[in-house]
XYZ file of C-alpha atoms in Angstrom:
450
model
C 93.530 197.262 156.844
C 97.138 197.138 155.642
C 97.955 195.167 152.568
C 101.248 192.687 151.797
C 102.974 194.199 149.601
C 104.544 190.945 148.403
C 101.055 189.699 148.255
C 100.653 192.090 145.177
C 103.952 191.356 143.615
C 103.179 187.578 143.216
C 99.872 188.444 142.272
C 100.956 190.682 139.209
C 103.780 187.840 138.526
C 101.374 185.417 137.818
C 98.978 187.590 135.946
C 101.331 188.436 133.353
C 102.898 184.883 133.030
C 99.412 183.659 132.260
C 98.822 186.406 129.477
C 102.009 185.623 128.554
C 101.680 181.758 128.085
C 100.161 180.275 124.463
C 97.379 178.099 124.978
C 98.259 174.107 124.121
C 97.932 173.023 120.976
C 97.836 169.187 120.115
C 100.469 167.726 117.994
C 100.454 165.345 115.764
C 103.316 162.868 113.965
C 103.350 162.593 110.783
C 103.218 158.945 108.923
C 104.825 158.505 105.907
C 104.108 155.675 103.338
C 108.045 154.998 103.335
C 108.026 153.392 106.469
C 105.470 150.716 105.311
C 107.083 150.067 102.478
C 108.389 146.435 100.933
C 112.555 146.274 100.180
C 111.773 144.267 97.187
C 109.133 146.235 95.151
C 109.448 149.886 97.252
C 105.399 150.289 97.594
C 103.211 149.647 100.437
C 103.323 146.502 102.175
C 100.222 143.953 100.868
C 100.096 140.644 103.201
C 103.755 142.051 104.834
C 105.693 138.939 105.475
C 108.750 139.332 108.431
C 111.719 137.027 108.135
C 113.548 135.879 111.411
C 116.672 138.412 110.582
C 113.425 141.382 111.037
C 113.214 142.428 107.240
C 109.405 142.897 105.846
C 108.520 141.799 102.523
C 105.478 141.827 100.551
C 104.029 137.896 100.390
C 104.152 137.807 96.695
C 107.318 139.595 96.660
C 109.233 136.925 98.702
C 107.068 134.406 96.673
C 108.796 135.534 93.457
C 112.228 135.659 95.052
C 111.812 132.195 95.995
C 110.798 130.787 92.928
C 113.670 132.891 91.042
C 116.600 132.068 93.976
C 115.317 128.313 95.318
C 117.221 129.781 98.279
C 115.691 130.556 101.663
C 117.431 133.937 102.037
C 116.549 137.229 103.085
C 116.440 139.258 99.408
C 118.384 142.325 101.144
C 120.537 140.685 103.774
C 121.158 137.341 102.695
C 120.529 135.787 105.847
C 118.668 132.286 105.734
C 115.253 132.178 107.162
C 114.088 129.233 109.720
C 110.789 127.512 109.013
C 108.690 128.865 106.849
C 107.634 132.396 107.007
C 103.920 133.771 108.066
C 102.451 137.138 107.537
C 102.539 139.589 110.128
C 99.465 139.728 110.885
C 99.478 143.158 113.284
C 101.535 144.796 110.301
C 98.900 143.828 107.794
C 96.425 145.116 110.294
C 97.930 148.186 110.612
C 98.728 149.138 107.093
C 94.991 147.837 105.745
C 93.603 150.925 108.469
C 96.391 153.539 107.441
C 96.306 152.532 103.381
C 93.754 151.168 102.492
C 92.706 152.880 99.313
C 96.775 152.243 98.376
C 96.361 148.120 99.540
C 92.998 147.424 98.318
C 94.383 148.664 94.744
C 97.514 146.554 95.061
C 95.256 143.592 95.716
C 92.929 144.104 92.823
C 96.387 144.023 90.670
C 98.370 141.254 92.095
C 95.457 139.293 91.958
C 94.761 140.083 88.382
C 98.735 138.629 87.768
C 98.794 134.550 86.621
C 102.413 134.486 86.883
C 102.199 136.197 90.580
C 99.232 134.065 91.745
C 101.416 130.603 90.221
C 104.131 131.981 92.443
C 101.938 132.010 95.546
C 100.346 129.226 94.825
C 104.143 127.260 94.627
C 105.178 128.692 97.788
C 102.296 127.706 99.799
C 102.630 124.555 98.588
C 106.372 124.225 99.673
C 105.213 125.193 103.169
C 102.428 122.889 103.593
C 105.343 120.102 102.858
C 107.644 121.284 105.319
C 104.954 121.467 107.282
C 104.275 118.054 107.077
C 107.705 116.482 106.838
C 108.412 118.481 109.875
C 105.120 116.492 111.857
C 105.986 113.390 111.122
C 109.347 113.722 111.969
C 108.014 114.849 115.113
C 105.492 111.673 115.459
C 106.498 108.863 117.181
C 108.535 108.421 120.662
C 112.189 109.474 119.267
C 115.164 107.278 118.542
C 114.826 105.063 121.069
C 111.643 104.075 119.831
C 112.695 103.875 116.197
C 115.353 101.385 117.559
C 112.829 99.119 119.129
C 110.303 99.262 115.669
C 113.816 98.334 113.506
C 114.404 95.584 115.973
C 111.346 93.794 115.836
C 110.918 94.236 111.724
C 113.850 92.772 111.945
C 112.685 90.470 114.301
C 109.729 89.573 112.070
C 111.268 89.615 108.693
C 113.948 86.668 110.304
C 110.483 84.900 111.084
C 109.294 85.203 107.846
C 112.395 84.355 105.759
C 112.450 81.214 107.887
C 108.919 80.157 106.662
C 110.071 80.753 103.490
C 113.503 79.062 103.737
C 112.680 76.081 105.792
C 109.344 75.629 103.669
C 106.789 75.342 106.646
C 104.364 75.407 104.711
C 105.155 72.359 102.848
C 105.739 70.831 106.007
C 101.975 70.218 106.020
C 100.192 66.567 106.699
C 99.908 65.378 102.849
C 96.219 63.678 104.013
C 94.971 66.741 103.990
C 94.296 67.022 100.334
C 94.490 63.335 99.779
C 91.280 61.579 99.071
C 90.398 59.049 102.512
C 89.874 56.834 99.882
C 93.212 56.342 98.771
C 94.870 56.456 101.601
C 97.647 54.080 102.424
C 97.643 51.627 105.430
C 100.641 53.208 107.048
C 98.307 56.778 106.409
C 95.618 55.361 108.354
C 98.161 54.427 111.423
C 99.081 58.321 111.030
C 95.542 59.471 111.172
C 94.810 57.189 114.086
C 98.204 58.149 116.297
C 96.656 62.018 115.691
C 93.835 61.530 117.349
C 95.409 61.164 120.726
C 97.993 59.747 122.765
C 95.031 56.892 123.993
C 94.581 56.345 120.237
C 98.066 54.091 120.661
C 95.955 51.329 122.381
C 94.425 50.643 118.976
C 96.662 50.996 116.235
C 97.864 46.895 116.937
C 94.288 45.791 115.310
C 94.860 48.444 113.097
C 97.572 47.483 111.646
C 96.824 43.527 112.350
C 94.139 44.397 109.834
C 96.141 46.224 107.136
C 92.973 48.850 106.904
C 93.941 51.254 104.434
C 91.801 53.796 103.417
C 88.493 52.058 101.884
C 88.314 49.997 104.462
C 88.521 52.928 106.884
C 85.551 54.535 105.387
C 83.412 51.038 105.266
C 84.223 50.964 109.368
C 81.173 51.739 111.855
C 80.088 51.687 115.387
C 79.602 47.972 115.399
C 82.233 46.767 113.978
C 84.652 49.153 116.170
C 82.905 47.070 119.178
C 83.475 44.257 117.953
C 86.986 42.036 117.456
C 89.936 42.678 116.558
C 89.353 46.753 117.403
C 87.265 46.056 120.668
C 87.122 49.572 121.513
C 85.129 49.326 124.253
C 85.978 52.930 125.968
C 82.882 54.936 125.164
C 84.848 58.084 125.174
C 87.355 56.836 122.585
C 84.906 55.030 120.604
C 82.358 58.680 120.466
C 85.781 60.385 119.330
C 86.919 57.899 116.674
C 83.547 57.697 115.383
C 83.228 61.537 115.617
C 86.798 61.829 113.703
C 85.375 59.321 110.778
C 82.235 61.319 110.581
C 84.224 64.080 109.880
C 86.618 62.619 107.425
C 83.689 61.180 105.718
C 82.386 64.279 105.409
C 85.646 66.128 103.854
C 86.768 63.201 101.943
C 89.995 64.089 103.538
C 91.665 64.969 106.781
C 90.768 68.192 108.357
C 93.636 70.453 108.950
C 94.743 70.584 112.708
C 96.866 73.092 112.610
C 97.632 76.875 110.928
C 99.654 75.640 108.211
C 97.685 73.070 107.816
C 94.738 75.173 107.588
C 96.083 77.500 104.891
C 96.931 74.974 102.862
C 93.300 73.229 102.657
C 92.127 76.940 102.590
C 94.533 79.721 100.809
C 91.690 81.777 100.125
C 89.612 81.479 103.510
C 92.826 82.046 105.606
C 93.819 85.194 104.211
C 90.255 86.768 104.404
C 89.753 85.691 107.633
C 93.794 86.642 108.941
C 92.416 90.268 107.490
C 88.515 90.427 108.657
C 89.561 89.565 112.247
C 91.961 92.420 112.346
C 89.512 94.552 110.809
C 86.198 93.555 112.262
C 86.216 90.507 114.986
C 82.641 91.156 115.654
C 81.471 91.003 111.963
C 83.674 87.939 110.923
C 82.833 85.810 113.628
C 78.916 86.436 113.096
C 80.056 85.232 109.434
C 81.542 82.133 110.743
C 78.586 81.183 112.972
C 76.277 81.617 109.884
C 77.929 80.073 107.256
C 80.675 78.276 108.872
C 79.337 77.248 112.121
C 80.314 73.266 112.069
C 83.879 73.093 110.352
C 85.253 76.522 111.850
C 82.754 78.187 114.452
C 82.291 75.906 117.019
C 86.377 74.621 117.405
C 87.072 78.190 117.965
C 84.264 78.586 120.350
C 85.103 75.598 122.431
C 88.992 76.308 122.239
C 88.011 80.096 123.688
C 85.278 79.214 126.118
C 86.322 75.493 127.475
C 83.343 74.048 129.263
C 86.183 70.993 130.165
C 89.683 71.378 131.643
C 92.475 70.319 129.818
C 93.095 67.518 131.857
C 89.097 66.242 131.347
C 88.891 66.859 127.592
C 92.315 65.109 126.980
C 90.986 62.093 125.343
C 87.929 63.617 123.295
C 88.940 66.774 122.159
C 87.909 65.756 118.529
C 84.192 64.860 119.654
C 84.195 67.982 121.895
C 84.490 70.255 119.234
C 81.469 68.858 117.958
C 79.482 69.462 120.973
C 77.152 71.969 120.986
C 77.998 74.568 123.256
C 76.317 74.580 126.712
C 74.786 77.965 128.671
C 77.747 78.659 130.424
C 80.019 78.669 127.400
C 77.699 80.971 125.162
C 77.446 83.786 127.973
C 81.142 83.707 128.299
C 81.000 84.041 124.563
C 78.622 86.763 124.142
C 80.681 88.567 126.581
C 84.205 88.472 125.400
C 82.369 88.614 121.851
C 81.065 92.241 123.088
C 83.133 93.796 125.357
C 86.530 92.249 123.746
C 86.357 90.394 120.918
C 90.818 90.600 120.205
C 91.005 88.712 123.756
C 88.928 85.570 121.985
C 91.404 85.604 119.221
C 94.611 85.679 121.617
C 92.768 82.734 123.794
C 92.720 81.298 120.519
C 96.196 81.398 119.845
C 97.488 80.970 123.355
C 95.779 77.022 123.063
C 98.133 76.305 120.173
C 101.120 78.178 121.657
C 103.117 74.860 121.874
C 102.534 74.107 118.112
C 103.462 77.502 116.869
C 105.416 79.334 119.454
C 106.286 82.379 117.612
C 103.087 82.875 115.582
C 101.107 82.605 118.397
C 103.096 85.420 120.192
C 103.276 87.659 117.397
C 98.981 87.070 117.081
C 98.837 87.721 120.651
C 100.480 90.729 120.826
C 98.689 92.038 118.104
C 95.511 91.566 119.720
C 96.338 93.485 122.850
C 97.322 96.623 120.147
C 93.989 96.680 118.472
C 92.403 96.511 121.683
C 93.991 99.567 122.341
C 93.586 101.198 119.433
C 89.763 100.485 119.807
C 89.270 101.922 123.574
C 91.077 104.866 122.143
C 88.538 105.255 119.305
C 85.493 104.614 121.663
C 87.425 107.329 124.143
C 87.691 110.143 121.619
C 84.125 109.704 120.612
C 82.737 109.607 124.171
C 85.196 113.036 124.935
C 84.372 114.400 121.687
C 80.373 114.200 122.282
C 79.978 112.155 119.163
C 78.666 109.509 120.542
C 75.708 110.127 118.727
C 76.715 109.640 115.517
C 78.330 105.896 116.645
C 75.256 104.169 114.438
C 76.134 106.485 111.394
C 80.139 104.821 111.905
C 78.561 101.322 112.627
C 76.788 100.754 109.603
C 79.508 102.467 107.170
C 82.029 100.136 108.694
C 79.516 97.372 107.900
C 79.079 98.665 104.660
C 82.513 98.938 104.106
C 83.199 95.256 105.142
C 80.766 93.779 102.968
C 81.836 95.501 100.209
C 85.330 94.629 100.449
C 84.450 91.254 101.324
C 82.640 90.930 97.970
C 85.902 92.518 96.024
C 87.700 90.281 97.923
C 85.774 86.851 96.475
C 85.805 88.640 93.083
C 89.381 89.453 92.797
C 90.888 85.857 95.048
C 90.874 83.590 91.578
C 92.655 86.040 89.643
C 95.530 86.869 92.197
C 99.056 85.025 92.180
C 99.798 82.411 95.130
C 102.897 84.360 95.352
C 101.358 87.842 96.163
C 98.846 86.049 98.821
C 101.706 84.390 100.757
C 103.297 88.038 100.871
C 100.169 89.147 102.192
C 99.406 86.456 104.293
C 102.366 86.730 106.379
C 102.816 90.930 106.338
C 99.206 90.430 107.860
C 100.396 88.160 110.186
C 104.308 89.442 111.612
C 104.551 92.902 110.450
C 101.143 94.323 111.705
C 101.880 93.983 115.047
C 105.078 96.230 114.699
C 102.770 98.572 112.542
C 100.072 98.535 115.513
C 102.774 99.627 117.765
C 104.000 102.654 116.329
C 99.807 103.929 115.710
C 99.256 103.042 120.090
C 102.348 105.107 120.368
C 100.571 107.766 118.380
C 97.152 107.846 119.993
C 98.414 107.576 123.707
C 100.671 110.630 122.521
C 97.638 112.453 121.308
C 96.106 115.590 123.745
C 92.649 113.754 123.120
C 93.742 110.023 124.645
C 96.280 111.219 127.351
C 93.400 110.431 130.046
C 94.016 106.951 129.534
């Protein structure tokens, strides 16, 4: 067998190369502490904070620099940073791993220094305030929405100034505060005219008999049937008798609009205004228990009428004193449980011809409050917090009871001017505040599904 010489030369070359090449050895790169040092204290970084310019400093070094210079700029290149500097987590974990003993020793020294602790606390407070101011600026619906709120605020202020300048509160009927026994014949005729257009049929007999307040209190069913009054219509007779019984019971003419009710019941009107806004269900239940005849019945008959407007025009005062039917109670209870603010809106709508702007403010406010209540229930369902609803309801009931008791105690000591300011604030400016609250709730991620 013959051998190829070229193969022998190749083998020899490979064997010589293998003998000459050294075995590979691992190479390591040396990490120096200088690469992880602060540019202020020139020591290992502790809680390294990276600025927008890229330079890194210890958290406490940056806090000391900020406190002494009162400038938001880099201590090295003097470039201003944006926002509030945060700790570089990746760099912090690297320094803690590579130089754990040195970092731990430095942390102990920093915590023992009260001056550094005060600087870090002041620096963090500055960051918290900066974050809150940015959050407030980012809320809302932008410049357009702010302009709308400003315009609505101006309208509310104009209406409020109109009430104060025009003396709307002073234009109430004086009969709501004047005892019936002191009414003049002219005031008796004024009271009769307010019963409705049908009452003009009996104006002349009252005028001829010169009926004053004392004679009015002496009238009964028999006298109204006999001449000269001759009130033969049974509906008219029941209406006059019902109103006579009311003024005999109250001693004055009952209020017939919001301003008269406010004048006759200053404390109650302010209480009801805030209570219906905060908790309409509890407030209506309170009226049912303690103010059934004077307030609750007229409210129920207005929101859930049994008759049409044409059918009840001649006996409106009598109908407000009748016991509600089963259908009225059913309608009322459904709205009471599901949409209590709709009851208030319907009551305000019925008074639209008397209180033009005020009723509109109330209706808008009830719509906004219904949306806010819906958002709150949505968050409870989405956040799986429906089990906490009984506790929240009990807390709400206790809060309303304590606030009502505090109001009853403090009410006699509050000046009338302050009460009027609170009344008009809740009436006209509260809807504008609720607009902003509704926008915030609807823009919140948890309520986007609405």
